[in-house]
PDB file of C-alpha atoms in Angstrom:
ATOM      1  CA  MET A   1      24.592 -65.974 -10.829  1.00  0.00           C
ATOM      2  CA  LEU A   2      27.943 -66.376 -12.590  1.00  0.00           C
ATOM      3  CA  VAL A   3      30.010 -69.432 -11.768  1.00  0.00           C
ATOM      4  CA  ASP A   4      33.309 -68.627 -10.114  1.00  0.00           C
ATOM      5  CA  ALA A   5      36.611 -68.881 -11.919  1.00  0.00           C
ATOM      6  CA  PRO A   6      38.559 -71.978 -10.885  1.00  0.00           C
ATOM      7  CA  SER A   7      41.102 -71.721  -8.111  1.00  0.00           C
ATOM      8  CA  GLY A   8      44.386 -70.398  -9.451  1.00  0.00           C
ATOM      9  CA  ALA A   9      42.880 -68.813 -12.571  1.00  0.00           C
ATOM     10  CA  ASP A  10      43.835 -65.262 -13.498  1.00  0.00           C
ATOM     11  CA  VAL A  11      40.568 -63.303 -13.490  1.00  0.00           C
ATOM     12  CA  ALA A  12      40.534 -60.552 -16.106  1.00  0.00           C
ATOM     13  CA  PHE A  13      37.059 -59.249 -15.276  1.00  0.00           C
ATOM     14  CA  SER A  14      34.099 -60.255 -13.158  1.00  0.00           C
ATOM     15  CA  GLY A  15      30.938 -58.273 -12.615  1.00  0.00           C
ATOM     16  CA  ALA A  16      28.204 -56.189 -14.152  1.00  0.00           C
ATOM     17  CA  GLN A  17      28.626 -54.428 -17.489  1.00  0.00           C
ATOM     18  CA  SER A  18      26.631 -51.526 -18.827  1.00  0.00           C
ATOM     19  CA  THR A  19      24.918 -52.099 -22.161  1.00  0.00           C
ATOM     20  CA  ASP A  20      27.402 -49.894 -24.012  1.00  0.00           C
ATOM     21  CA  GLU A  21      30.403 -51.659 -22.414  1.00  0.00           C
ATOM     22  CA  TYR A  22      28.907 -55.023 -23.306  1.00  0.00           C
ATOM     23  CA  ALA A  23      28.257 -53.952 -26.907  1.00  0.00           C
ATOM     24  CA  ALA A  24      31.788 -52.553 -27.277  1.00  0.00           C
ATOM     25  CA  ASP A  25      33.310 -55.752 -25.889  1.00  0.00           C
ATOM     26  CA  TYR A  26      31.071 -58.251 -27.677  1.00  0.00           C
ATOM     27  CA  TYR A  27      30.009 -56.984 -31.105  1.00  0.00           C
ATOM     28  CA  ASP A  28      32.168 -56.395 -34.182  1.00  0.00           C
ATOM     29  CA  LYS A  29      29.977 -53.337 -34.846  1.00  0.00           C
ATOM     30  CA  PRO A  30      29.149 -51.987 -31.361  1.00  0.00           C
ATOM     31  CA  SER A  31      26.679 -49.345 -32.590  1.00  0.00           C
ATOM     32  CA  ALA A  32      24.564 -52.013 -34.308  1.00  0.00           C
ATOM     33  CA  GLY A  33      24.971 -54.283 -31.274  1.00  0.00           C
ATOM     34  CA  ILE A  34      23.763 -51.700 -28.799  1.00  0.00           C
ATOM     35  CA  GLY A  35      20.776 -51.041 -31.042  1.00  0.00           C
ATOM     36  CA  ALA A  36      19.917 -54.743 -31.069  1.00  0.00           C
ATOM     37  CA  LEU A  37      20.287 -54.999 -27.297  1.00  0.00           C
ATOM     38  CA  ILE A  38      18.031 -52.002 -26.732  1.00  0.00           C
ATOM     39  CA  ARG A  39      15.500 -53.256 -29.284  1.00  0.00           C
ATOM     40  CA  ASP A  40      15.425 -56.653 -27.550  1.00  0.00           C
ATOM     41  CA  ARG A  41      15.018 -54.834 -24.214  1.00  0.00           C
ATOM     42  CA  VAL A  42      18.126 -56.002 -22.396  1.00  0.00           C
ATOM     43  CA  ARG A  43      17.952 -55.319 -18.667  1.00  0.00           C
ATOM     44  CA  ARG A  44      21.449 -56.092 -17.520  1.00  0.00           C
ATOM     45  CA  ASN A  45      24.657 -57.874 -18.421  1.00  0.00           C
ATOM     46  CA  ALA A  46      27.381 -59.530 -16.384  1.00  0.00           C
ATOM     47  CA  SER A  47      30.487 -61.451 -17.280  1.00  0.00           C
ATOM     48  CA  ASN A  48      33.303 -63.438 -15.775  1.00  0.00           C
ATOM     49  CA  GLN A  49      36.487 -63.724 -17.808  1.00  0.00           C
ATOM     50  CA  TRP A  50      39.583 -65.667 -16.838  1.00  0.00           C
ATOM     51  CA  LYS A  51      42.720 -67.438 -18.027  1.00  0.00           C
ATOM     52  CA  GLU A  52      43.649 -70.922 -16.851  1.00  0.00           C
ATOM     53  CA  GLY A  53      47.116 -72.380 -17.107  1.00  0.00           C
ATOM     54  CA  ARG A  54      49.215 -71.405 -20.097  1.00  0.00           C
ATOM     55  CA  GLY A  55      46.509 -70.504 -22.536  1.00  0.00           C
ATOM     56  CA  THR A  56      42.903 -71.456 -21.863  1.00  0.00           C
ATOM     57  CA  TYR A  57      40.673 -68.385 -21.921  1.00  0.00           C
ATOM     58  CA  VAL A  58      37.065 -68.521 -20.769  1.00  0.00           C
ATOM     59  CA  GLU A  59      34.372 -65.863 -20.950  1.00  0.00           C
ATOM     60  CA  ILE A  60      30.941 -66.400 -19.463  1.00  0.00           C
ATOM     61  CA  ARG A  61      28.384 -63.734 -20.239  1.00  0.00           C
ATOM     62  CA  LEU A  62      24.880 -63.518 -18.863  1.00  0.00           C
ATOM     63  CA  SER A  63      22.301 -61.159 -20.298  1.00  0.00           C
ATOM     64  CA  GLN A  64      18.905 -60.674 -18.744  1.00  0.00           C
ATOM     65  CA  TYR A  65      16.109 -59.259 -20.881  1.00  0.00           C
ATOM     66  CA  ARG A  66      12.838 -57.648 -19.841  1.00  0.00           C
ATOM     67  CA  ASP A  67      11.017 -60.779 -21.016  1.00  0.00           C
ATOM     68  CA  ARG A  68      11.578 -64.109 -22.730  1.00  0.00           C
ATOM     69  CA  THR A  69      11.153 -62.700 -26.228  1.00  0.00           C
ATOM     70  CA  GLY A  70      14.413 -60.747 -25.961  1.00  0.00           C
ATOM     71  CA  ALA A  71      16.330 -63.841 -24.893  1.00  0.00           C
ATOM     72  CA  ALA A  72      14.725 -65.872 -27.687  1.00  0.00           C
ATOM     73  CA  SER A  73      15.653 -63.181 -30.217  1.00  0.00           C
ATOM     74  CA  PHE A  74      19.295 -63.287 -29.118  1.00  0.00           C
ATOM     75  CA  GLN A  75      19.385 -67.045 -29.422  1.00  0.00           C
ATOM     76  CA  ARG A  76      17.730 -67.040 -32.858  1.00  0.00           C
ATOM     77  CA  GLY A  77      20.479 -64.672 -33.952  1.00  0.00           C
ATOM     78  CA  MET A  78      23.045 -67.437 -33.491  1.00  0.00           C
ATOM     79  CA  GLY A  79      22.244 -68.766 -36.973  1.00  0.00           C
ATOM     80  CA  TYR A  80      25.437 -67.169 -38.246  1.00  0.00           C
ATOM     81  CA  MET A  81      27.555 -69.641 -36.250  1.00  0.00           C
ATOM     82  CA  SER A  82      27.476 -72.204 -39.088  1.00  0.00           C
ATOM     83  CA  LYS A  83      29.258 -69.796 -41.468  1.00  0.00           C
ATOM     84  CA  ALA A  84      32.816 -70.731 -42.429  1.00  0.00           C
ATOM     85  CA  ASP A  85      34.345 -67.664 -40.760  1.00  0.00           C
ATOM     86  CA  MET A  86      32.656 -68.595 -37.468  1.00  0.00           C
ATOM     87  CA  ALA A  87      32.278 -72.177 -36.160  1.00  0.00           C
ATOM     88  CA  GLY A  88      31.844 -73.585 -39.655  1.00  0.00           C
ATOM     89  CA  ASN A  89      29.333 -76.213 -38.513  1.00  0.00           C
ATOM     90  CA  ASN A  90      25.809 -76.577 -37.158  1.00  0.00           C
ATOM     91  CA  GLY A  91      26.980 -77.523 -33.675  1.00  0.00           C
ATOM     92  CA  LYS A  92      25.033 -79.801 -31.399  1.00  0.00           C
ATOM     93  CA  ASP A  93      22.422 -79.710 -28.666  1.00  0.00           C
ATOM     94  CA  LEU A  94      23.513 -79.463 -25.048  1.00  0.00           C
ATOM     95  CA  PRO A  95      22.887 -82.485 -22.838  1.00  0.00           C
ATOM     96  CA  GLY A  96      20.340 -81.698 -20.137  1.00  0.00           C
ATOM     97  CA  VAL A  97      19.060 -78.553 -21.857  1.00  0.00           C
ATOM     98  CA  PRO A  98      15.721 -78.623 -23.696  1.00  0.00           C
ATOM     99  CA  LYS A  99      16.097 -78.855 -27.474  1.00  0.00           C
ATOM    100  CA  ASP A 100      16.187 -75.412 -29.103  1.00  0.00           C
ATOM    101  CA  PHE A 101      17.224 -73.793 -25.789  1.00  0.00           C
ATOM    102  CA  GLY A 102      20.935 -74.576 -25.879  1.00  0.00           C
ATOM    103  CA  HIS A 103      23.667 -75.279 -28.374  1.00  0.00           C
ATOM    104  CA  MET A 104      27.426 -75.917 -28.452  1.00  0.00           C
ATOM    105  CA  TRP A 105      29.781 -75.284 -31.337  1.00  0.00           C
ATOM    106  CA  ILE A 106      33.335 -76.595 -31.621  1.00  0.00           C
ATOM    107  CA  TYR A 107      34.865 -74.324 -34.251  1.00  0.00           C
ATOM    108  CA  SER A 108      36.675 -75.660 -37.276  1.00  0.00           C
ATOM    109  CA  LYS A 109      39.406 -73.188 -36.238  1.00  0.00           C
ATOM    110  CA  PRO A 110      41.427 -75.170 -33.659  1.00  0.00           C
ATOM    111  CA  GLY A 111      41.028 -74.288 -30.010  1.00  0.00           C
ATOM    112  CA  HIS A 112      37.742 -72.375 -30.194  1.00  0.00           C
ATOM    113  CA  ALA A 113      34.287 -73.290 -28.901  1.00  0.00           C
ATOM    114  CA  ARG A 114      31.083 -71.590 -27.833  1.00  0.00           C
ATOM    115  CA  VAL A 115      27.971 -72.463 -25.859  1.00  0.00           C
ATOM    116  CA  VAL A 116      24.750 -70.439 -25.952  1.00  0.00           C
ATOM    117  CA  ALA A 117      21.681 -71.361 -23.910  1.00  0.00           C
ATOM    118  CA  ARG A 118      18.701 -69.572 -22.494  1.00  0.00           C
ATOM    119  CA  ARG A 119      16.477 -70.106 -19.513  1.00  0.00           C
ATOM    120  CA  GLY A 120      13.508 -67.806 -19.217  1.00  0.00           C
ATOM    121  CA  ASP A 121      14.664 -64.243 -19.811  1.00  0.00           C
ATOM    122  CA  ILE A 122      18.393 -64.975 -19.325  1.00  0.00           C
ATOM    123  CA  VAL A 123      20.935 -65.947 -21.980  1.00  0.00           C
ATOM    124  CA  MET A 124      24.223 -67.589 -21.057  1.00  0.00           C
ATOM    125  CA  ASP A 125      27.033 -67.311 -23.565  1.00  0.00           C
ATOM    126  CA  ILE A 126      30.324 -69.129 -22.979  1.00  0.00           C
ATOM    127  CA  ILE A 127      33.307 -68.469 -25.213  1.00  0.00           C
ATOM    128  CA  TYR A 128      36.233 -70.872 -24.854  1.00  0.00           C
ATOM    129  CA  THR A 129      39.647 -70.461 -26.447  1.00  0.00           C
ATOM    130  CA  ASN A 130      42.721 -72.622 -26.001  1.00  0.00           C
ATOM    131  CA  ALA A 131      46.034 -71.377 -27.390  1.00  0.00           C
ATOM    132  CA  ASP A 132      47.239 -74.996 -27.794  1.00  0.00           C
ATOM    133  CA  GLY A 133      44.476 -75.577 -30.348  1.00  0.00           C
ATOM    134  CA  ARG A 134      42.593 -78.156 -28.292  1.00  0.00           C
ATOM    135  CA  VAL A 135      39.072 -77.927 -26.912  1.00  0.00           C
ATOM    136  CA  ASP A 136      38.451 -79.963 -23.795  1.00  0.00           C
ATOM    137  CA  GLU A 137      34.825 -80.723 -24.631  1.00  0.00           C
ATOM    138  CA  GLY A 138      34.241 -82.463 -21.299  1.00  0.00           C
ATOM    139  CA  ALA A 139      35.489 -79.449 -19.320  1.00  0.00           C
ATOM    140  CA  LEU A 140      33.420 -77.099 -21.489  1.00  0.00           C
ATOM    141  CA  LEU A 141      30.279 -79.206 -21.003  1.00  0.00           C
ATOM    142  CA  ASP A 142      30.900 -79.352 -17.252  1.00  0.00           C
ATOM    143  CA  LEU A 143      31.265 -75.568 -17.118  1.00  0.00           C
ATOM    144  CA  ALA A 144      28.091 -75.106 -19.184  1.00  0.00           C
ATOM    145  CA  LYS A 145      26.213 -77.537 -16.930  1.00  0.00           C
ATOM    146  CA  ARG A 146      27.302 -75.730 -13.757  1.00  0.00           C
ATOM    147  CA  GLN A 147      26.329 -72.340 -15.197  1.00  0.00           C
ATOM    148  CA  TRP A 148      23.010 -73.727 -16.465  1.00  0.00           C
ATOM    149  CA  GLU A 149      22.209 -75.079 -12.993  1.00  0.00           C
ATOM    150  CA  ARG A 150      22.782 -71.620 -11.505  1.00  0.00           C
ATOM    151  CA  LEU A 151      20.208 -70.165 -13.859  1.00  0.00           C
TER     152      LEU A 151
END
């Protein structure tokens, strides 16, 4: 279900991840993260990570939960994104995604952005970093739209 990396991109990883690998890679405190994933009844995780050009890094993560409540719990947990050490803003809704089911944040820290959306029992999480300090919002929205359509 993951969108493919663009032609010419350097793929760092693509495929399934065990819950402990996902927690170690994703959470600042992996032991708390794995507990949250188990509590929310995560079924499986997959990611596609690549580098484009001289410094655009993209990670797309999909997590499927046993039911919609796990996916909703993950998404509700995104409230921390408005904190100054994260995006530092409230972000905005995603075009084409029902309100409260998807959100995009362009960080106050240059070159960073994130998209989180859920459809049914699946959460998509896109992390975008550009070493030049720019976020190509159009490219990020296009990527989010293509991944959303696959869900």
